[in-house]
mmCIF file of C-alpha atoms in Angstrom:
data_model
loop_
_atom_site.group_PDB
_atom_site.id
_atom_site.type_symbol
_atom_site.label_atom_id
_atom_site.label_comp_id
_atom_site.label_asym_id
_atom_site.label_seq_id
_atom_site.Cartn_x
_atom_site.Cartn_y
_atom_site.Cartn_z
ATOM 1 C CA UNK L 1266 -21.279 -24.909 -165.143
ATOM 2 C CA UNK L 1267 -17.738 -23.879 -164.211
ATOM 3 C CA UNK L 1268 -15.285 -26.741 -163.674
ATOM 4 C CA UNK L 1269 -13.612 -27.110 -160.312
ATOM 5 C CA UNK L 1270 -9.857 -26.815 -159.873
ATOM 6 C CA UNK L 1271 -7.848 -30.058 -160.045
ATOM 7 C CA UNK L 1272 -7.800 -31.484 -156.531
ATOM 8 C CA UNK L 1273 -5.070 -34.059 -156.958
ATOM 9 C CA UNK L 1274 -2.569 -32.105 -159.007
ATOM 10 C CA UNK L 1275 0.703 -30.659 -157.864
ATOM 11 C CA UNK L 1276 1.059 -27.016 -156.837
ATOM 12 C CA UNK L 1277 2.614 -26.090 -160.226
ATOM 13 C CA UNK L 1278 -0.268 -27.729 -162.113
ATOM 14 C CA UNK L 1279 -2.732 -25.697 -160.078
ATOM 15 C CA UNK L 1280 -0.716 -22.580 -160.876
ATOM 16 C CA UNK L 1281 -1.147 -23.267 -164.588
ATOM 17 C CA UNK L 1282 -4.857 -23.889 -164.116
ATOM 18 C CA UNK L 1283 -5.350 -20.657 -162.202
ATOM 19 C CA UNK L 1284 -3.330 -18.637 -164.696
ATOM 20 C CA UNK L 1285 -4.946 -20.136 -167.788
ATOM 21 C CA UNK L 1286 -8.536 -20.327 -166.648
ATOM 22 C CA UNK L 1287 -9.503 -18.731 -163.358
ATOM 23 C CA UNK L 1288 -7.466 -15.554 -163.788
ATOM 24 C CA UNK L 1289 -6.816 -15.413 -167.540
ATOM 25 C CA UNK L 1290 -5.819 -11.754 -167.897
ATOM 26 C CA UNK L 1291 -4.802 -8.804 -165.777
ATOM 27 C CA UNK L 1292 -7.744 -6.808 -167.122
ATOM 28 C CA UNK L 1293 -10.623 -9.016 -165.983
ATOM 29 C CA UNK L 1294 -13.923 -7.187 -165.584
ATOM 30 C CA UNK L 1295 -15.559 -7.103 -162.142
ATOM 31 C CA UNK L 1296 -18.312 -9.422 -163.335
ATOM 32 C CA UNK L 1297 -15.767 -11.962 -164.508
ATOM 33 C CA UNK L 1298 -13.851 -11.675 -161.234
ATOM 34 C CA UNK L 1299 -17.072 -12.421 -159.379
ATOM 35 C CA UNK L 1300 -17.540 -15.725 -161.188
ATOM 36 C CA UNK L 1301 -13.869 -16.639 -160.905
ATOM 37 C CA UNK L 1302 -13.897 -16.102 -157.149
ATOM 38 C CA UNK L 1303 -17.141 -18.059 -156.971
ATOM 39 C CA UNK L 1304 -15.488 -21.068 -158.614
ATOM 40 C CA UNK L 1305 -12.678 -21.011 -156.065
ATOM 41 C CA UNK L 1306 -15.084 -20.518 -153.173
ATOM 42 C CA UNK L 1307 -17.291 -23.411 -154.274
ATOM 43 C CA UNK L 1308 -14.255 -25.669 -154.490
ATOM 44 C CA UNK L 1309 -13.244 -24.798 -150.936
ATOM 45 C CA UNK L 1310 -16.802 -25.130 -149.597
ATOM 46 C CA UNK L 1311 -16.758 -28.921 -149.532
ATOM 47 C CA UNK L 1312 -20.089 -29.428 -147.727
ATOM 48 C CA UNK L 1313 -21.926 -26.761 -149.737
ATOM 49 C CA UNK L 1314 -23.252 -24.834 -146.717
ATOM 50 C CA UNK L 1315 -22.261 -21.449 -148.129
ATOM 51 C CA UNK L 1316 -19.362 -20.810 -145.769
ATOM 52 C CA UNK L 1317 -15.747 -21.984 -145.560
ATOM 53 C CA UNK L 1318 -14.453 -22.958 -142.123
ATOM 54 C CA UNK L 1319 -10.886 -23.587 -140.978
ATOM 55 C CA UNK L 1320 -11.010 -27.303 -141.797
ATOM 56 C CA UNK L 1321 -12.281 -26.741 -145.335
ATOM 57 C CA UNK L 1322 -9.721 -24.007 -145.904
ATOM 58 C CA UNK L 1323 -6.955 -26.212 -144.572
ATOM 59 C CA UNK L 1324 -8.033 -29.157 -146.708
ATOM 60 C CA UNK L 1325 -8.352 -27.016 -149.826
ATOM 61 C CA UNK L 1326 -4.906 -25.482 -149.449
ATOM 62 C CA UNK L 1327 -3.244 -28.869 -149.024
ATOM 63 C CA UNK L 1328 -3.418 -29.426 -152.779
ATOM 64 C CA UNK L 1329 -1.486 -26.190 -153.307
ATOM 65 C CA UNK L 1330 0.912 -26.541 -150.356
ATOM 66 C CA UNK L 1331 4.003 -25.586 -152.381
ATOM 67 C CA UNK L 1332 2.665 -22.032 -152.607
ATOM 68 C CA UNK L 1333 1.990 -21.463 -148.938
ATOM 69 C CA UNK L 1334 3.733 -21.119 -145.635
ATOM 70 C CA UNK L 1335 2.978 -22.959 -142.447
ATOM 71 C CA UNK L 1336 -0.623 -22.539 -141.274
ATOM 72 C CA UNK L 1337 -1.646 -20.092 -144.012
ATOM 73 C CA UNK L 1338 -5.300 -20.987 -143.506
ATOM 74 C CA UNK L 1339 -5.301 -19.436 -140.027
ATOM 75 C CA UNK L 1340 -3.844 -16.176 -141.275
ATOM 76 C CA UNK L 1341 -6.326 -16.054 -144.166
ATOM 77 C CA UNK L 1342 -9.285 -16.708 -141.854
ATOM 78 C CA UNK L 1343 -8.099 -14.088 -139.380
ATOM 79 C CA UNK L 1344 -7.701 -11.454 -142.102
ATOM 80 C CA UNK L 1345 -10.937 -12.201 -143.961
ATOM 81 C CA UNK L 1346 -13.370 -13.025 -141.153
ATOM 82 C CA UNK L 1347 -14.852 -9.565 -140.604
ATOM 83 C CA UNK L 1348 -17.815 -10.716 -138.472
ATOM 84 C CA UNK L 1349 -15.657 -12.945 -136.237
ATOM 85 C CA UNK L 1350 -17.744 -16.095 -136.672
ATOM 86 C CA UNK L 1351 -14.673 -18.234 -137.489
ATOM 87 C CA UNK L 1352 -15.956 -18.771 -141.038
ATOM 88 C CA UNK L 1353 -15.751 -17.055 -144.409
ATOM 89 C CA UNK L 1354 -18.891 -16.411 -146.427
ATOM 90 C CA UNK L 1355 -18.572 -15.549 -150.113
ATOM 91 C CA UNK L 1356 -18.607 -11.779 -149.577
ATOM 92 C CA UNK L 1357 -15.816 -12.015 -146.995
ATOM 93 C CA UNK L 1358 -13.894 -14.390 -149.234
ATOM 94 C CA UNK L 1359 -14.144 -12.084 -152.257
ATOM 95 C CA UNK L 1360 -13.262 -8.979 -150.233
ATOM 96 C CA UNK L 1361 -10.203 -10.710 -148.785
ATOM 97 C CA UNK L 1362 -8.944 -11.689 -152.253
ATOM 98 C CA UNK L 1363 -9.469 -8.177 -153.644
ATOM 99 C CA UNK L 1364 -7.735 -6.525 -150.679
ATOM 100 C CA UNK L 1365 -4.944 -9.064 -150.836
ATOM 101 C CA UNK L 1366 -4.489 -8.443 -154.563
ATOM 102 C CA UNK L 1367 -3.929 -4.734 -153.864
ATOM 103 C CA UNK L 1368 -1.206 -5.581 -151.341
ATOM 104 C CA UNK L 1369 0.429 -7.962 -153.787
ATOM 105 C CA UNK L 1370 0.386 -5.249 -156.474
ATOM 106 C CA UNK L 1371 2.267 -2.900 -154.127
ATOM 107 C CA UNK L 1372 4.769 -5.656 -153.349
ATOM 108 C CA UNK L 1373 5.221 -6.423 -157.051
ATOM 109 C CA UNK L 1374 5.791 -2.756 -157.901
ATOM 110 C CA UNK L 1375 8.359 -2.363 -155.130
ATOM 111 C CA UNK L 1376 10.320 -5.326 -156.527
ATOM 112 C CA UNK L 1377 10.021 -4.172 -160.145
ATOM 113 C CA UNK L 1378 12.515 -1.328 -159.689
ATOM 114 C CA UNK L 1379 13.016 -0.642 -163.412
ATOM 115 C CA UNK L 1380 9.250 -0.579 -164.063
ATOM 116 C CA UNK L 1381 9.429 -2.935 -167.044
ATOM 117 C CA UNK L 1382 6.489 -5.025 -165.841
ATOM 118 C CA UNK L 1383 8.490 -8.118 -164.882
ATOM 119 C CA UNK L 1384 10.640 -9.200 -161.935
ATOM 120 C CA UNK L 1385 14.137 -10.504 -162.658
ATOM 121 C CA UNK L 1386 16.726 -12.307 -160.534
ATOM 122 C CA UNK L 1387 18.766 -9.135 -160.007
ATOM 123 C CA UNK L 1388 15.713 -7.389 -158.561
ATOM 124 C CA UNK L 1389 15.061 -10.252 -156.138
ATOM 125 C CA UNK L 1390 18.693 -10.183 -154.982
ATOM 126 C CA UNK L 1391 18.602 -6.395 -154.522
ATOM 127 C CA UNK L 1392 15.288 -6.455 -152.654
ATOM 128 C CA UNK L 1393 16.402 -9.138 -150.209
ATOM 129 C CA UNK L 1394 19.747 -7.407 -149.716
ATOM 130 C CA UNK L 1395 17.929 -4.228 -148.681
ATOM 131 C CA UNK L 1396 16.159 -6.320 -146.017
ATOM 132 C CA UNK L 1397 19.448 -7.717 -144.705
ATOM 133 C CA UNK L 1398 19.268 -11.081 -146.487
ATOM 134 C CA UNK L 1399 22.055 -12.206 -148.798
ATOM 135 C CA UNK L 1400 21.416 -14.837 -151.477
ATOM 136 C CA UNK L 1401 23.332 -16.040 -154.512
ATOM 137 C CA UNK L 1402 22.197 -15.673 -158.118
ATOM 138 C CA UNK L 1403 21.456 -19.419 -158.234
ATOM 139 C CA UNK L 1404 19.190 -19.112 -155.199
ATOM 140 C CA UNK L 1405 17.408 -16.131 -156.741
ATOM 141 C CA UNK L 1406 16.849 -18.139 -159.939
ATOM 142 C CA UNK L 1407 15.316 -20.980 -157.936
ATOM 143 C CA UNK L 1408 12.944 -18.523 -156.277
ATOM 144 C CA UNK L 1409 12.050 -17.103 -159.677
ATOM 145 C CA UNK L 1410 11.470 -20.561 -161.176
ATOM 146 C CA UNK L 1411 9.050 -21.445 -158.374
ATOM 147 C CA UNK L 1412 6.825 -18.543 -159.493
ATOM 148 C CA UNK L 1413 7.515 -18.503 -163.254
ATOM 149 C CA UNK L 1414 4.865 -20.624 -164.993
ATOM 150 C CA UNK L 1415 5.767 -19.954 -168.634
ATOM 151 C CA UNK L 1416 9.524 -20.628 -168.529
ATOM 152 C CA UNK L 1417 10.658 -17.080 -169.379
ATOM 153 C CA UNK L 1418 12.837 -16.767 -166.244
ATOM 154 C CA UNK L 1419 10.959 -13.591 -165.382
ATOM 155 C CA UNK L 1420 7.773 -13.071 -163.379
ATOM 156 C CA UNK L 1421 5.014 -10.807 -164.682
ATOM 157 C CA UNK L 1422 2.079 -9.468 -162.685
ATOM 158 C CA UNK L 1423 -0.272 -12.310 -163.644
ATOM 159 C CA UNK L 1424 2.188 -14.964 -162.469
ATOM 160 C CA UNK L 1425 2.875 -13.061 -159.269
ATOM 161 C CA UNK L 1426 -0.838 -12.548 -158.526
ATOM 162 C CA UNK L 1427 -1.714 -16.192 -159.107
ATOM 163 C CA UNK L 1428 1.208 -17.538 -157.100
ATOM 164 C CA UNK L 1429 0.428 -15.442 -154.021
ATOM 165 C CA UNK L 1430 -3.346 -15.664 -154.402
ATOM 166 C CA UNK L 1431 -3.743 -17.654 -151.175
ATOM 167 C CA UNK L 1432 -0.471 -16.799 -149.487
ATOM 168 C CA UNK L 1433 -1.329 -14.494 -146.555
ATOM 169 C CA UNK L 1434 1.928 -12.532 -146.849
ATOM 170 C CA UNK L 1435 0.969 -8.854 -146.874
ATOM 171 C CA UNK L 1436 4.287 -7.110 -147.508
ATOM 172 C CA UNK L 1437 7.752 -7.573 -148.982
ATOM 173 C CA UNK L 1438 9.071 -8.343 -145.484
ATOM 174 C CA UNK L 1439 6.619 -11.222 -145.089
ATOM 175 C CA UNK L 1440 7.220 -12.478 -148.622
ATOM 176 C CA UNK L 1441 10.960 -12.483 -147.900
ATOM 177 C CA UNK L 1442 10.270 -14.497 -144.766
ATOM 178 C CA UNK L 1443 8.195 -16.945 -146.812
ATOM 179 C CA UNK L 1444 11.056 -17.377 -149.286
ATOM 180 C CA UNK L 1445 13.557 -17.864 -146.485
ATOM 181 C CA UNK L 1446 11.621 -20.377 -144.414
ATOM 182 C CA UNK L 1447 9.707 -22.358 -147.006
ATOM 183 C CA UNK L 1448 10.902 -21.972 -150.607
ATOM 184 C CA UNK L 1449 14.392 -21.936 -149.113
ATOM 185 C CA UNK L 1450 14.080 -25.603 -148.192
ATOM 186 C CA UNK L 1451 14.319 -26.451 -151.895
ATOM 187 C CA UNK L 1452 17.227 -24.164 -152.721
ATOM 188 C CA UNK L 1453 19.895 -26.711 -151.836
ATOM 189 C CA UNK L 1454 21.523 -24.217 -149.479
ATOM 190 C CA UNK L 1455 19.822 -21.951 -147.004
ATOM 191 C CA UNK L 1456 19.295 -18.248 -147.383
ATOM 192 C CA UNK L 1457 21.646 -16.440 -145.043
ATOM 193 C CA UNK L 1458 20.784 -13.736 -142.548
ATOM 194 C CA UNK L 1459 23.141 -11.130 -141.078
ATOM 195 C CA UNK L 1460 25.341 -12.419 -138.269
ATOM 196 C CA UNK L 1461 23.787 -10.061 -135.725
ATOM 197 C CA UNK L 1462 20.225 -11.324 -135.802
ATOM 198 C CA UNK L 1463 17.723 -10.124 -133.168
ATOM 199 C CA UNK L 1464 17.800 -13.577 -131.614
ATOM 200 C CA UNK L 1465 21.569 -14.041 -131.513
ATOM 201 C CA UNK L 1466 21.533 -13.592 -127.737
ATOM 202 C CA UNK L 1467 19.095 -16.484 -127.433
ATOM 203 C CA UNK L 1468 21.407 -18.737 -129.474
ATOM 204 C CA UNK L 1469 24.488 -17.693 -127.489
ATOM 205 C CA UNK L 1470 22.689 -18.303 -124.201
ATOM 206 C CA UNK L 1471 21.365 -21.664 -125.340
ATOM 207 C CA UNK L 1472 24.683 -22.938 -126.688
ATOM 208 C CA UNK L 1473 26.616 -21.723 -123.636
ATOM 209 C CA UNK L 1474 24.281 -23.374 -121.150
ATOM 210 C CA UNK L 1475 23.979 -26.691 -123.001
ATOM 211 C CA UNK L 1476 27.734 -26.859 -123.541
ATOM 212 C CA UNK L 1477 28.573 -26.116 -119.911
ATOM 213 C CA UNK L 1478 26.094 -28.679 -118.587
ATOM 214 C CA UNK L 1479 27.151 -31.357 -121.100
ATOM 215 C CA UNK L 1480 30.861 -31.057 -120.320
ATOM 216 C CA UNK L 1481 30.413 -31.226 -116.553
ATOM 217 C CA UNK L 1482 28.011 -34.156 -116.824
ATOM 218 C CA UNK L 1483 30.279 -36.044 -119.234
ATOM 219 C CA UNK L 1484 33.184 -35.725 -116.815
ATOM 220 C CA UNK L 1485 31.000 -36.818 -113.891
ATOM 221 C CA UNK L 1486 29.437 -39.776 -115.691
ATOM 222 C CA UNK L 1487 32.898 -40.991 -116.717
ATOM 223 C CA UNK L 1488 33.975 -40.974 -113.075
ATOM 224 C CA UNK L 1489 30.896 -42.918 -112.036
ATOM 225 C CA UNK L 1490 31.388 -45.529 -114.770
ATOM 226 C CA UNK L 1491 35.068 -46.143 -114.010
ATOM 227 C CA UNK L 1492 36.015 -48.738 -111.419
ATOM 228 C CA UNK L 1493 39.173 -48.832 -109.315
ATOM 229 C CA UNK L 1494 40.705 -46.081 -111.467
ATOM 230 C CA UNK L 1495 40.778 -48.453 -114.437
ATOM 231 C CA UNK L 1496 41.134 -46.651 -117.767
ATOM 232 C CA UNK L 1497 37.652 -46.440 -119.268
ATOM 233 C CA UNK L 1498 37.025 -47.795 -122.749
ATOM 234 C CA UNK L 1499 34.980 -46.708 -125.731
ATOM 235 C CA UNK L 1500 31.732 -48.233 -124.395
ATOM 236 C CA UNK L 1501 31.978 -46.294 -121.134
ATOM 237 C CA UNK L 1502 32.807 -43.103 -123.027
ATOM 238 C CA UNK L 1503 29.841 -43.598 -125.349
ATOM 239 C CA UNK L 1504 27.451 -44.224 -122.447
ATOM 240 C CA UNK L 1505 28.833 -41.226 -120.542
ATOM 241 C CA UNK L 1506 28.417 -38.968 -123.553
ATOM 242 C CA UNK L 1507 24.888 -40.201 -124.239
ATOM 243 C CA UNK L 1508 23.780 -39.765 -120.624
ATOM 244 C CA UNK L 1509 25.348 -36.317 -120.475
ATOM 245 C CA UNK L 1510 23.628 -35.260 -123.687
ATOM 246 C CA UNK L 1511 20.200 -36.554 -122.650
ATOM 247 C CA UNK L 1512 20.431 -34.957 -119.195
ATOM 248 C CA UNK L 1513 21.586 -31.603 -120.530
ATOM 249 C CA UNK L 1514 18.976 -31.536 -123.310
ATOM 250 C CA UNK L 1515 16.208 -32.414 -120.852
ATOM 251 C CA UNK L 1516 17.212 -29.480 -118.648
ATOM 252 C CA UNK L 1517 17.242 -26.950 -121.457
ATOM 253 C CA UNK L 1518 14.721 -28.416 -123.933
ATOM 254 C CA UNK L 1519 11.984 -25.746 -123.593
ATOM 255 C CA UNK L 1520 14.591 -23.185 -124.663
ATOM 256 C CA UNK L 1521 15.256 -25.299 -127.779
ATOM 257 C CA UNK L 1522 11.569 -25.042 -128.717
ATOM 258 C CA UNK L 1523 11.571 -21.278 -128.124
ATOM 259 C CA UNK L 1524 14.707 -20.903 -130.227
ATOM 260 C CA UNK L 1525 13.074 -22.785 -133.112
ATOM 261 C CA UNK L 1526 9.883 -20.715 -132.917
ATOM 262 C CA UNK L 1527 11.856 -17.452 -132.864
ATOM 263 C CA UNK L 1528 13.748 -18.541 -135.979
ATOM 264 C CA UNK L 1529 10.561 -19.549 -137.846
ATOM 265 C CA UNK L 1530 8.351 -16.703 -136.642
ATOM 266 C CA UNK L 1531 7.219 -13.894 -138.907
ATOM 267 C CA UNK L 1532 8.754 -10.448 -138.655
ATOM 268 C CA UNK L 1533 7.393 -8.787 -135.504
ATOM 269 C CA UNK L 1534 5.570 -11.893 -134.281
ATOM 270 C CA UNK L 1535 7.735 -12.157 -131.171
ATOM 271 C CA UNK L 1536 9.638 -9.326 -129.489
ATOM 272 C CA UNK L 1537 12.019 -11.659 -127.680
ATOM 273 C CA UNK L 1538 12.453 -14.797 -125.583
ATOM 274 C CA UNK L 1539 10.028 -13.793 -122.815
ATOM 275 C CA UNK L 1540 7.349 -12.609 -125.239
ATOM 276 C CA UNK L 1541 7.635 -15.831 -127.250
ATOM 277 C CA UNK L 1542 7.371 -17.930 -124.069
ATOM 278 C CA UNK L 1543 4.247 -16.114 -122.899
ATOM 279 C CA UNK L 1544 2.501 -16.394 -126.266
ATOM 280 C CA UNK L 1545 3.302 -20.098 -126.656
ATOM 281 C CA UNK L 1546 2.076 -20.821 -123.121
ATOM 282 C CA UNK L 1547 -1.147 -18.870 -123.643
ATOM 283 C CA UNK L 1548 -1.951 -20.138 -127.134
ATOM 284 C CA UNK L 1549 -0.739 -23.747 -127.005
ATOM 285 C CA UNK L 1550 -0.234 -24.700 -123.365
ATOM 286 C CA UNK L 1551 2.661 -26.276 -121.485
ATOM 287 C CA UNK L 1552 2.839 -29.288 -123.821
ATOM 288 C CA UNK L 1553 4.149 -27.180 -126.671
ATOM 289 C CA UNK L 1554 7.462 -26.705 -124.825
ATOM 290 C CA UNK L 1555 8.103 -30.441 -125.134
ATOM 291 C CA UNK L 1556 7.075 -31.051 -128.749
ATOM 292 C CA UNK L 1557 9.646 -33.257 -130.418
ATOM 293 C CA UNK L 1558 11.142 -34.357 -127.095
ATOM 294 C CA UNK L 1559 11.100 -38.095 -127.879
ATOM 295 C CA UNK L 1560 12.911 -37.857 -131.247
ATOM 296 C CA UNK L 1561 15.237 -35.350 -129.596
ATOM 297 C CA UNK L 1562 16.228 -37.869 -126.924
ATOM 298 C CA UNK L 1563 16.567 -40.633 -129.516
ATOM 299 C CA UNK L 1564 18.827 -38.428 -131.646
ATOM 300 C CA UNK L 1565 20.957 -37.074 -128.806
ATOM 301 C CA UNK L 1566 21.890 -40.565 -127.580
ATOM 302 C CA UNK L 1567 23.952 -41.481 -130.668
ATOM 303 C CA UNK L 1568 25.065 -37.897 -131.323
ATOM 304 C CA UNK L 1569 26.384 -37.010 -127.862
ATOM 305 C CA UNK L 1570 27.761 -40.499 -127.291
ATOM 306 C CA UNK L 1571 29.638 -40.622 -130.598
ATOM 307 C CA UNK L 1572 30.692 -36.961 -130.573
ATOM 308 C CA UNK L 1573 32.296 -36.924 -127.132
ATOM 309 C CA UNK L 1574 33.625 -40.489 -127.278
ATOM 310 C CA UNK L 1575 35.205 -40.189 -130.741
ATOM 311 C CA UNK L 1576 36.697 -36.810 -129.880
ATOM 312 C CA UNK L 1577 38.441 -38.152 -126.785
ATOM 313 C CA UNK L 1578 39.599 -41.320 -128.540
ATOM 314 C CA UNK L 1579 41.150 -39.385 -131.442
ATOM 315 C CA UNK L 1580 42.758 -36.832 -129.165
ATOM 316 C CA UNK L 1581 44.155 -39.437 -126.776
ATOM 317 C CA UNK L 1582 45.495 -41.499 -129.688
ATOM 318 C CA UNK L 1583 47.426 -38.473 -130.932
ATOM 319 C CA UNK L 1584 48.754 -37.700 -127.455
ATOM 320 C CA UNK L 1585 49.944 -41.279 -126.958
ATOM 321 C CA UNK L 1586 51.674 -41.665 -130.317
ATOM 322 C CA UNK L 1587 52.750 -38.230 -131.542
ATOM 323 C CA UNK L 1588 52.923 -35.661 -128.738
ATOM 324 C CA UNK L 1589 55.958 -36.902 -126.840
ATOM 325 C CA UNK L 1590 55.750 -35.659 -123.254
ATOM 326 C CA UNK L 1591 53.186 -32.947 -123.972
ATOM 327 C CA UNK L 1592 49.640 -33.204 -122.626
ATOM 328 C CA UNK L 1593 48.388 -30.301 -124.744
ATOM 329 C CA UNK L 1594 47.146 -31.435 -128.187
ATOM 330 C CA UNK L 1595 47.145 -27.901 -129.584
ATOM 331 C CA UNK L 1596 44.480 -26.001 -131.482
ATOM 332 C CA UNK L 1597 45.007 -27.718 -134.866
ATOM 333 C CA UNK L 1598 44.610 -31.225 -133.427
ATOM 334 C CA UNK L 1599 41.584 -30.138 -131.413
ATOM 335 C CA UNK L 1600 40.018 -28.720 -134.586
ATOM 336 C CA UNK L 1601 40.636 -31.910 -136.552
ATOM 337 C CA UNK L 1602 39.409 -34.251 -133.830
ATOM 338 C CA UNK L 1603 36.298 -32.195 -133.092
ATOM 339 C CA UNK L 1604 35.399 -31.918 -136.789
ATOM 340 C CA UNK L 1605 35.616 -35.678 -137.363
ATOM 341 C CA UNK L 1606 33.794 -36.439 -134.125
ATOM 342 C CA UNK L 1607 30.986 -33.994 -134.803
ATOM 343 C CA UNK L 1608 30.499 -35.206 -138.384
ATOM 344 C CA UNK L 1609 30.287 -38.805 -137.157
ATOM 345 C CA UNK L 1610 27.716 -37.856 -134.544
ATOM 346 C CA UNK L 1611 25.650 -35.893 -137.051
ATOM 347 C CA UNK L 1612 25.557 -38.799 -139.513
ATOM 348 C CA UNK L 1613 24.077 -41.017 -136.821
ATOM 349 C CA UNK L 1614 21.558 -38.534 -135.445
ATOM 350 C CA UNK L 1615 20.598 -36.101 -138.224
ATOM 351 C CA UNK L 1616 17.366 -37.849 -139.379
ATOM 352 C CA UNK L 1617 15.872 -37.782 -135.880
ATOM 353 C CA UNK L 1618 17.100 -34.231 -135.411
ATOM 354 C CA UNK L 1619 15.176 -33.276 -138.551
ATOM 355 C CA UNK L 1620 12.029 -34.917 -137.173
ATOM 356 C CA UNK L 1621 12.494 -33.077 -133.869
ATOM 357 C CA UNK L 1622 12.782 -29.674 -135.540
ATOM 358 C CA UNK L 1623 9.676 -30.208 -137.673
ATOM 359 C CA UNK L 1624 7.681 -31.255 -134.616
ATOM 360 C CA UNK L 1625 8.924 -28.200 -132.712
ATOM 361 C CA UNK L 1626 7.783 -25.954 -135.557
ATOM 362 C CA UNK L 1627 4.167 -27.089 -135.271
ATOM 363 C CA UNK L 1628 1.658 -24.494 -134.189
ATOM 364 C CA UNK L 1629 -1.756 -25.302 -132.773
ATOM 365 C CA UNK L 1630 -3.569 -27.441 -135.373
ATOM 366 C CA UNK L 1631 -6.802 -29.354 -135.604
ATOM 367 C CA UNK L 1632 -4.764 -32.551 -135.845
ATOM 368 C CA UNK L 1633 -1.131 -32.532 -134.875
ATOM 369 C CA UNK L 1634 1.362 -34.681 -136.744
ATOM 370 C CA UNK L 1635 2.868 -37.581 -134.810
ATOM 371 C CA UNK L 1636 6.487 -38.647 -135.072
ATOM 372 C CA UNK L 1637 5.599 -41.877 -136.902
ATOM 373 C CA UNK L 1638 3.322 -40.091 -139.372
ATOM 374 C CA UNK L 1639 5.994 -37.469 -140.051
ATOM 375 C CA UNK L 1640 8.600 -40.170 -140.741
ATOM 376 C CA UNK L 1641 6.229 -41.897 -143.170
ATOM 377 C CA UNK L 1642 5.397 -38.591 -144.861
ATOM 378 C CA UNK L 1643 9.059 -37.683 -145.429
ATOM 379 C CA UNK L 1644 9.889 -41.165 -146.731
ATOM 380 C CA UNK L 1645 6.901 -41.273 -149.108
ATOM 381 C CA UNK L 1646 7.565 -37.802 -150.545
ATOM 382 C CA UNK L 1647 11.367 -37.607 -150.577
ATOM 383 C CA UNK L 1648 12.713 -41.100 -149.963
ATOM 384 C CA UNK L 1649 15.764 -41.806 -147.815
ATOM 385 C CA UNK L 1650 17.513 -38.637 -148.985
ATOM 386 C CA UNK L 1651 14.758 -36.572 -147.389
ATOM 387 C CA UNK L 1652 16.024 -37.473 -143.923
ATOM 388 C CA UNK L 1653 19.365 -35.809 -144.699
ATOM 389 C CA UNK L 1654 18.047 -32.627 -146.327
ATOM 390 C CA UNK L 1655 20.257 -29.752 -145.216
ATOM 391 C CA UNK L 1656 22.972 -32.010 -143.786
ATOM 392 C CA UNK L 1657 25.941 -30.416 -145.600
ATOM 393 C CA UNK L 1658 25.115 -26.756 -144.848
ATOM 394 C CA UNK L 1659 24.336 -27.751 -141.269
ATOM 395 C CA UNK L 1660 27.795 -29.302 -140.864
ATOM 396 C CA UNK L 1661 29.481 -26.259 -142.383
ATOM 397 C CA UNK L 1662 27.421 -23.882 -140.262
ATOM 398 C CA UNK L 1663 28.242 -25.439 -136.891
ATOM 399 C CA UNK L 1664 31.939 -26.224 -137.392
ATOM 400 C CA UNK L 1665 33.100 -22.974 -135.724
ATOM 401 C CA UNK L 1666 30.868 -23.690 -132.722
ATOM 402 C CA UNK L 1667 32.154 -27.264 -132.546
ATOM 403 C CA UNK L 1668 35.783 -26.125 -132.480
ATOM 404 C CA UNK L 1669 35.049 -23.502 -129.830
ATOM 405 C CA UNK L 1670 33.159 -26.027 -127.706
ATOM 406 C CA UNK L 1671 36.043 -28.507 -127.917
ATOM 407 C CA UNK L 1672 38.568 -25.883 -126.839
ATOM 408 C CA UNK L 1673 36.217 -24.929 -123.998
ATOM 409 C CA UNK L 1674 36.002 -28.596 -123.041
ATOM 410 C CA UNK L 1675 39.791 -28.769 -122.711
ATOM 411 C CA UNK L 1676 39.861 -25.568 -120.656
ATOM 412 C CA UNK L 1677 37.120 -26.793 -118.313
ATOM 413 C CA UNK L 1678 38.949 -30.084 -117.765
ATOM 414 C CA UNK L 1679 42.118 -28.243 -116.842
ATOM 415 C CA UNK L 1680 40.232 -25.817 -114.616
ATOM 416 C CA UNK L 1681 38.757 -28.674 -112.601
ATOM 417 C CA UNK L 1682 42.000 -30.642 -112.628
ATOM 418 C CA UNK L 1683 40.473 -33.505 -114.621
ATOM 419 C CA UNK L 1684 43.084 -33.891 -117.387
#
């Protein structure tokens, strides 16, 4: 009787189990492979009916989640289900694993450029660079460590095969996407893509529209909240900024979801904004365009209120005390004020922004994660620090946009005569 894999262990423990027992050598005979695949299949087939459905596959992969991307079970089922009955019998399961192993061998060989039988950090860096992705040596080492099970800081074929056994990536491009979107969350800093990404136009359009709407609404809300031309205070500025942010985000929110899906999608999954919109509408319905809306509104209230209010307070303080007769704060002051204001807003809103993004990234599932459940999951797994994962690189990344938006804000005010 073959033992079943450890159900409650971590992904790395399962890696060791697979390497040491299920797939002990690279030269396994076909008969041995048959029994090894049978052990895995029996573990996934929880109800013992001889087939593995989407729920069983999803439940089985949860124990090894560190090795997989989002919704791997759907990709595996789609690739292996040759008779289209939405289930995998043992023959389909074994054929999928054998075919997948061949693809992983090609991927391994393409990375192993010096043909020494192992993959090193320099080869990972070179491979990703050829695909237009730039990473540091430290990031490459972290990727390597996630696969390396024997501590040699290299990855041989056995380690590679075991690690990607149930990862549906079929090429180096898809593996690179897996590293970028999933392993990359644990790298401390994100993997960087070229500046001219295929979806840059979407980002430019989104930022331009949201900025334009927010500025005009902030100015208008301030006018409505002022009485008898009395100088408005910090409370009125905060309320004006919050209302402007919520209104603008509500107008453009479906585009925010599309932008997130384009960023997380696999290579070739979407050809552009319109194609992404059509596929989301067809596959997931209208509701998908408003996933994460509630945490988005809850996060934009403190962010927009603090960002716009603090910016104006800092700028006006400088004008009153240091500018003399000038009403132009200058680029340096605008940069300083906008940086402090944006950082303050991010500190107050980042946790809910993180929740929003994770909800937006959900595809159609058997059971969708709720906001409360997601908060509990992050807290239980990562503690309080988990709610601020990626905060520093996010601040650094958006500083240029913040400065540009603040300068635009000043220009718009002057254009409308609202100085």
